[in-house]
Amino acid sequence: NAGVTQTPKFRVLKTGQSMTLLCAQDMNHEYMYWYRQDPGMGLRLIHYSVGEGTTAKGEVPDGYNVSRLKKQNFLLGLESAAPSQTSVYFCASSYTGLALKGGTYNEQFFGPGTRLTVL
Amino acid sequence: GQNIDQPTEMTATEGAIVQINCTYQTSGFNGLFWYQQHAGEAPTFLSYNVLDGLEEKGRFSSFLSRSKGYSYLLLKELQMKDSASYLCAAGGYQKVTFGTGTKLQVIP
């Protein structure tokens, strides 16, 4: 199993250009997430999906769009890149189930990340 | 929403014990995760607490007090490879909110 994969690993864009980041998982997880990680800011949720064909906004959704046409893929799009979107982007997937000791368990499995620079 | 606080940096000596604290204020709390992240790599799962008390897994232990909104990660017999960032995360039903992480440096 490859787990969670991300394409590309690195990318440099000019302001105003567009691009799509691809995330794929082979664990049959229902939930998928896109985060960005910036120094001193931790992981911040951009968008997420709880199933094929559904998406929802996270903490920092502005400037990004997503699509989940297939269960195993979650795409993150930047329509008009800005320097403020320079960051490391992580995709994650999870299943949600009942924890043995109660509560809901949703361990997240992360992809290797995409390092994006917008000039 | 969720608010998670943890120290920014810590330094500890190889072979010693270190405790990384995390406090959280949250709605819809379902459990507390700890992740490890080495520089330039993705976060990886360390532990999960849903009930009050201590969960032990080898050299790593994690504690939760739901009434106090408090957790800690305890690392014993520190090794140089434990130098990494440790992320505290509060789990909700569909989402997880991460703290900013604690960068741990292990020195000889």
Short mmCIF file of C-alpha atoms in Angstrom, two decimals:
data_model
loop_
_atom_site.label_atom_id
_atom_site.label_comp_id
_atom_site.label_asym_id
_atom_site.label_seq_id
_atom_site.Cartn_x
_atom_site.Cartn_y
_atom_site.Cartn_z
CA ASN A 1 0.00 0.00 0.00
CA ALA A 2 1.27 3.44 -0.92
CA GLY A 3 -0.79 5.15 1.81
CA VAL A 4 -1.28 8.84 1.01
CA THR A 5 0.57 10.31 -1.95
CA GLN A 6 0.80 13.91 -3.13
CA THR A 7 1.69 15.38 -6.51
CA PRO A 8 3.81 17.42 -7.08
CA LYS A 9 6.42 17.48 -4.30
CA PHE A 10 7.71 20.95 -5.21
CA ARG A 11 6.37 23.79 -7.31
CA VAL A 12 7.24 27.41 -7.99
CA LEU A 13 4.50 29.70 -9.34
CA LYS A 14 4.31 33.31 -10.35
CA THR A 15 1.63 35.53 -8.84
CA GLY A 16 -1.65 35.04 -10.65
CA GLN A 17 -0.90 31.57 -12.02
CA SER A 18 -3.15 28.65 -11.22
CA MET A 19 -2.38 25.09 -10.26
CA THR A 20 -3.91 21.93 -8.84
CA LEU A 21 -2.42 19.73 -6.13
CA LEU A 22 -3.42 16.09 -6.23
CA CYS A 23 -3.83 13.84 -3.22
CA ALA A 24 -4.50 10.12 -3.52
CA GLN A 25 -5.06 7.46 -0.85
CA ASP A 26 -5.43 3.71 -1.18
CA MET A 27 -6.75 2.95 2.31
CA ASN A 28 -10.44 3.36 1.42
CA HIS A 29 -10.77 6.21 3.92
CA GLU A 30 -13.94 8.26 3.86
CA TYR A 31 -12.41 11.49 5.14
CA MET A 32 -9.75 13.58 3.45
CA TYR A 33 -8.18 16.90 4.42
CA TRP A 34 -5.96 19.64 3.06
CA TYR A 35 -3.73 21.57 5.48
CA ARG A 36 -1.13 24.25 5.09
CA GLN A 37 1.81 24.54 7.46
CA ASP A 38 3.66 27.78 8.00
CA PRO A 39 6.43 28.57 10.52
CA GLY A 40 4.92 29.39 13.90
CA MET A 41 1.38 28.72 12.69
CA GLY A 42 1.12 24.97 12.91
CA LEU A 43 -1.15 22.93 10.67
CA ARG A 44 -4.20 24.87 9.55
CA LEU A 45 -7.15 23.19 7.87
CA ILE A 46 -8.03 24.57 4.42
CA HIS A 47 -10.84 22.29 3.25
CA TYR A 48 -11.98 18.81 4.02
CA SER A 49 -14.28 16.10 2.70
CA VAL A 50 -16.32 13.51 4.56
CA GLY A 51 -17.11 11.48 1.48
CA GLU A 52 -17.12 11.32 -2.29
CA GLY A 53 -18.84 14.35 -3.77
CA THR A 54 -18.85 16.36 -0.52
CA THR A 55 -16.52 19.14 0.64
CA ALA A 56 -16.51 21.65 3.46
CA LYS A 57 -14.53 24.74 4.45
CA GLY A 58 -11.90 24.61 7.13
CA GLU A 59 -10.15 27.36 9.02
CA VAL A 60 -8.42 29.10 6.07
CA PRO A 61 -10.40 28.37 2.86
CA ASP A 62 -10.06 31.69 1.03
CA GLY A 63 -8.19 31.49 -2.28
CA TYR A 64 -8.56 27.71 -2.54
CA ASN A 65 -11.08 25.33 -4.06
CA VAL A 66 -11.36 21.57 -3.75
CA SER A 67 -13.06 18.64 -5.41
CA ARG A 68 -13.66 15.03 -4.40
CA LEU A 69 -14.99 13.33 -7.51
CA LYS A 70 -13.57 9.94 -6.54
CA LYS A 71 -13.27 8.53 -3.03
CA GLN A 72 -9.54 8.01 -3.33
CA ASN A 73 -8.67 11.48 -4.70
CA PHE A 74 -8.88 14.96 -3.22
CA LEU A 75 -7.79 17.91 -5.36
CA LEU A 76 -6.76 21.33 -4.10
CA GLY A 77 -6.87 24.20 -6.57
CA LEU A 78 -5.36 27.66 -6.48
CA GLU A 79 -7.12 29.81 -9.08
CA SER A 80 -4.86 32.86 -8.82
CA ALA A 81 -1.80 32.24 -6.69
CA ALA A 82 -0.57 34.90 -4.26
CA PRO A 83 2.72 35.14 -2.34
CA SER A 84 0.72 34.62 0.89
CA GLN A 85 0.01 31.09 -0.35
CA THR A 86 3.68 30.15 -0.18
CA SER A 87 3.61 27.24 2.23
CA VAL A 88 3.95 23.51 2.70
CA TYR A 89 0.70 21.74 1.90
CA PHE A 90 -0.19 18.42 3.51
CA CYS A 91 -2.99 16.12 2.55
CA ALA A 92 -4.35 13.63 5.06
CA SER A 93 -6.97 10.92 5.16
CA SER A 94 -8.74 9.19 8.00
CA TYR A 95 -11.47 6.77 8.85
CA THR A 96 -13.79 7.55 11.71
CA GLY A 97 -14.92 4.87 14.05
CA LEU A 98 -15.70 4.22 17.65
CA ALA A 99 -12.65 4.09 19.89
CA LEU A 100 -12.31 1.01 22.09
CA LYS A 101 -12.51 3.17 25.21
CA GLY A 102 -15.30 5.36 23.92
CA GLY A 103 -15.51 8.50 21.83
CA THR A 104 -14.74 8.83 18.18
CA TYR A 105 -11.40 7.89 16.74
CA ASN A 106 -10.11 9.61 13.62
CA GLU A 107 -6.37 9.14 13.32
CA GLN A 108 -5.06 11.04 10.34
CA PHE A 109 -2.55 9.62 7.85
CA PHE A 110 -0.50 12.27 6.11
CA GLY A 111 1.03 12.53 2.68
CA PRO A 112 4.66 13.63 2.26
CA GLY A 113 3.75 17.27 1.55
CA THR A 114 4.03 19.73 -1.33
CA ARG A 115 6.33 22.69 -0.98
CA LEU A 116 4.85 25.62 -2.93
CA THR A 117 6.55 28.93 -3.54
CA VAL A 118 4.67 31.83 -5.12
CA LEU A 119 6.86 34.63 -6.44
CA GLY B 1 -13.99 26.26 17.93
CA GLN B 2 -10.74 24.99 19.37
CA ASN B 3 -7.84 26.74 21.10
CA ILE B 4 -4.72 24.72 21.80
CA ASP B 5 -1.60 25.88 23.65
CA GLN B 6 1.76 24.16 23.92
CA PRO B 7 5.30 25.46 24.47
CA THR B 8 7.16 26.54 21.36
CA GLU B 9 10.53 24.97 22.13
CA MET B 10 12.14 22.65 24.66
CA THR B 11 15.64 21.26 25.11
CA ALA B 12 16.51 18.04 26.94
CA THR B 13 19.51 15.78 27.40
CA GLU B 14 19.97 12.39 25.82
CA GLY B 15 18.85 9.66 28.22
CA ALA B 16 16.66 12.02 30.26
CA ILE B 17 12.86 12.34 30.56
CA VAL B 18 10.92 15.25 29.11
CA GLN B 19 7.27 16.24 29.49
CA ILE B 20 5.51 18.32 26.85
CA ASN B 21 2.32 19.97 28.06
CA CYS B 22 -0.77 20.89 26.09
CA THR B 23 -3.88 22.75 27.18
CA TYR B 24 -7.00 23.01 25.08
CA GLN B 25 -10.33 24.80 25.06
CA THR B 26 -12.73 23.17 22.72
CA SER B 27 -16.26 22.37 21.74
CA GLY B 28 -17.22 18.96 20.49
CA PHE B 29 -14.14 17.30 21.97
CA ASN B 30 -13.76 13.60 21.24
CA GLY B 31 -10.16 12.87 22.11
CA LEU B 32 -6.58 14.13 22.18
CA PHE B 33 -3.91 13.14 19.66
CA TRP B 34 -0.15 13.54 19.72
CA TYR B 35 1.83 13.52 16.48
CA GLN B 36 5.57 13.60 15.86
CA GLN B 37 7.01 15.58 12.96
CA HIS B 38 10.66 15.49 11.97
CA ALA B 39 11.99 18.48 10.04
CA GLY B 40 10.95 18.36 6.39
CA GLU B 41 8.67 15.37 6.90
CA ALA B 42 4.98 14.69 7.43
CA PRO B 43 3.43 14.28 10.89
CA THR B 44 3.10 10.71 12.14
CA PHE B 45 0.71 9.42 14.80
CA LEU B 46 2.05 8.80 18.31
CA SER B 47 -0.88 8.43 20.68
CA TYR B 48 -4.57 8.98 21.34
CA ASN B 49 -6.39 9.60 24.63
CA VAL B 50 -10.15 9.67 24.98
CA LEU B 51 -10.54 8.87 28.69
CA ASP B 52 -8.78 10.47 31.63
CA GLY B 53 -5.54 8.83 32.55
CA LEU B 54 -2.26 7.61 31.19
CA GLU B 55 -1.69 5.67 27.98
CA GLU B 56 1.73 4.02 27.71
CA LYS B 57 3.41 2.91 24.51
CA GLY B 58 7.04 1.98 24.89
CA ARG B 59 9.16 5.03 25.72
CA PHE B 60 6.23 7.35 25.07
CA SER B 61 3.27 7.97 27.37
CA SER B 62 0.38 10.40 27.06
CA PHE B 63 -1.94 11.70 29.76
CA LEU B 64 -5.33 13.37 29.56
CA SER B 65 -7.50 15.25 32.02
CA ARG B 66 -10.76 16.19 30.31
CA SER B 67 -12.03 18.24 33.27
CA LYS B 68 -8.88 20.39 33.19
CA GLY B 69 -8.50 20.52 29.40
CA TYR B 70 -4.94 19.30 29.84
CA SER B 71 -2.69 16.70 28.30
CA TYR B 72 0.98 15.87 28.33
CA LEU B 73 3.33 13.70 26.33
CA LEU B 74 6.11 12.03 28.31
CA LEU B 75 9.22 10.84 26.53
CA LYS B 76 11.57 8.60 28.49
CA GLU B 77 15.17 7.56 27.79
CA LEU B 78 15.53 10.31 25.23
CA GLN B 79 17.43 9.52 22.08
CA MET B 80 18.92 11.91 19.54
CA LYS B 81 16.36 10.73 16.99
CA ASP B 82 13.60 12.10 19.24
CA SER B 83 14.59 15.61 18.15
CA ALA B 84 11.44 16.68 16.33
CA SER B 85 8.30 18.76 16.69
CA TYR B 86 5.46 17.29 18.74
CA LEU B 87 1.96 18.33 17.77
CA CYS B 88 -0.96 18.24 20.16
CA ALA B 89 -4.33 17.92 18.40
CA ALA B 90 -7.89 17.99 19.70
CA GLY B 91 -10.16 15.64 17.83
CA GLY B 92 -13.72 16.37 16.95
CA TYR B 93 -16.09 14.06 15.09
CA GLN B 94 -15.00 15.03 11.59
CA LYS B 95 -12.02 17.33 12.10
CA VAL B 96 -8.90 17.61 14.18
CA THR B 97 -7.45 20.94 15.32
CA PHE B 98 -3.67 21.07 15.72
CA GLY B 99 -1.60 23.15 18.08
CA THR B 100 1.43 25.00 16.73
CA GLY B 101 3.77 22.25 17.92
CA THR B 102 6.64 21.99 20.38
CA LYS B 103 10.11 21.75 18.86
CA LEU B 104 12.18 19.42 21.02
CA GLN B 105 15.94 19.45 20.75
CA VAL B 106 17.81 16.54 22.33
CA ILE B 107 21.42 17.33 23.17
CA PRO B 108 24.25 14.91 24.04
#
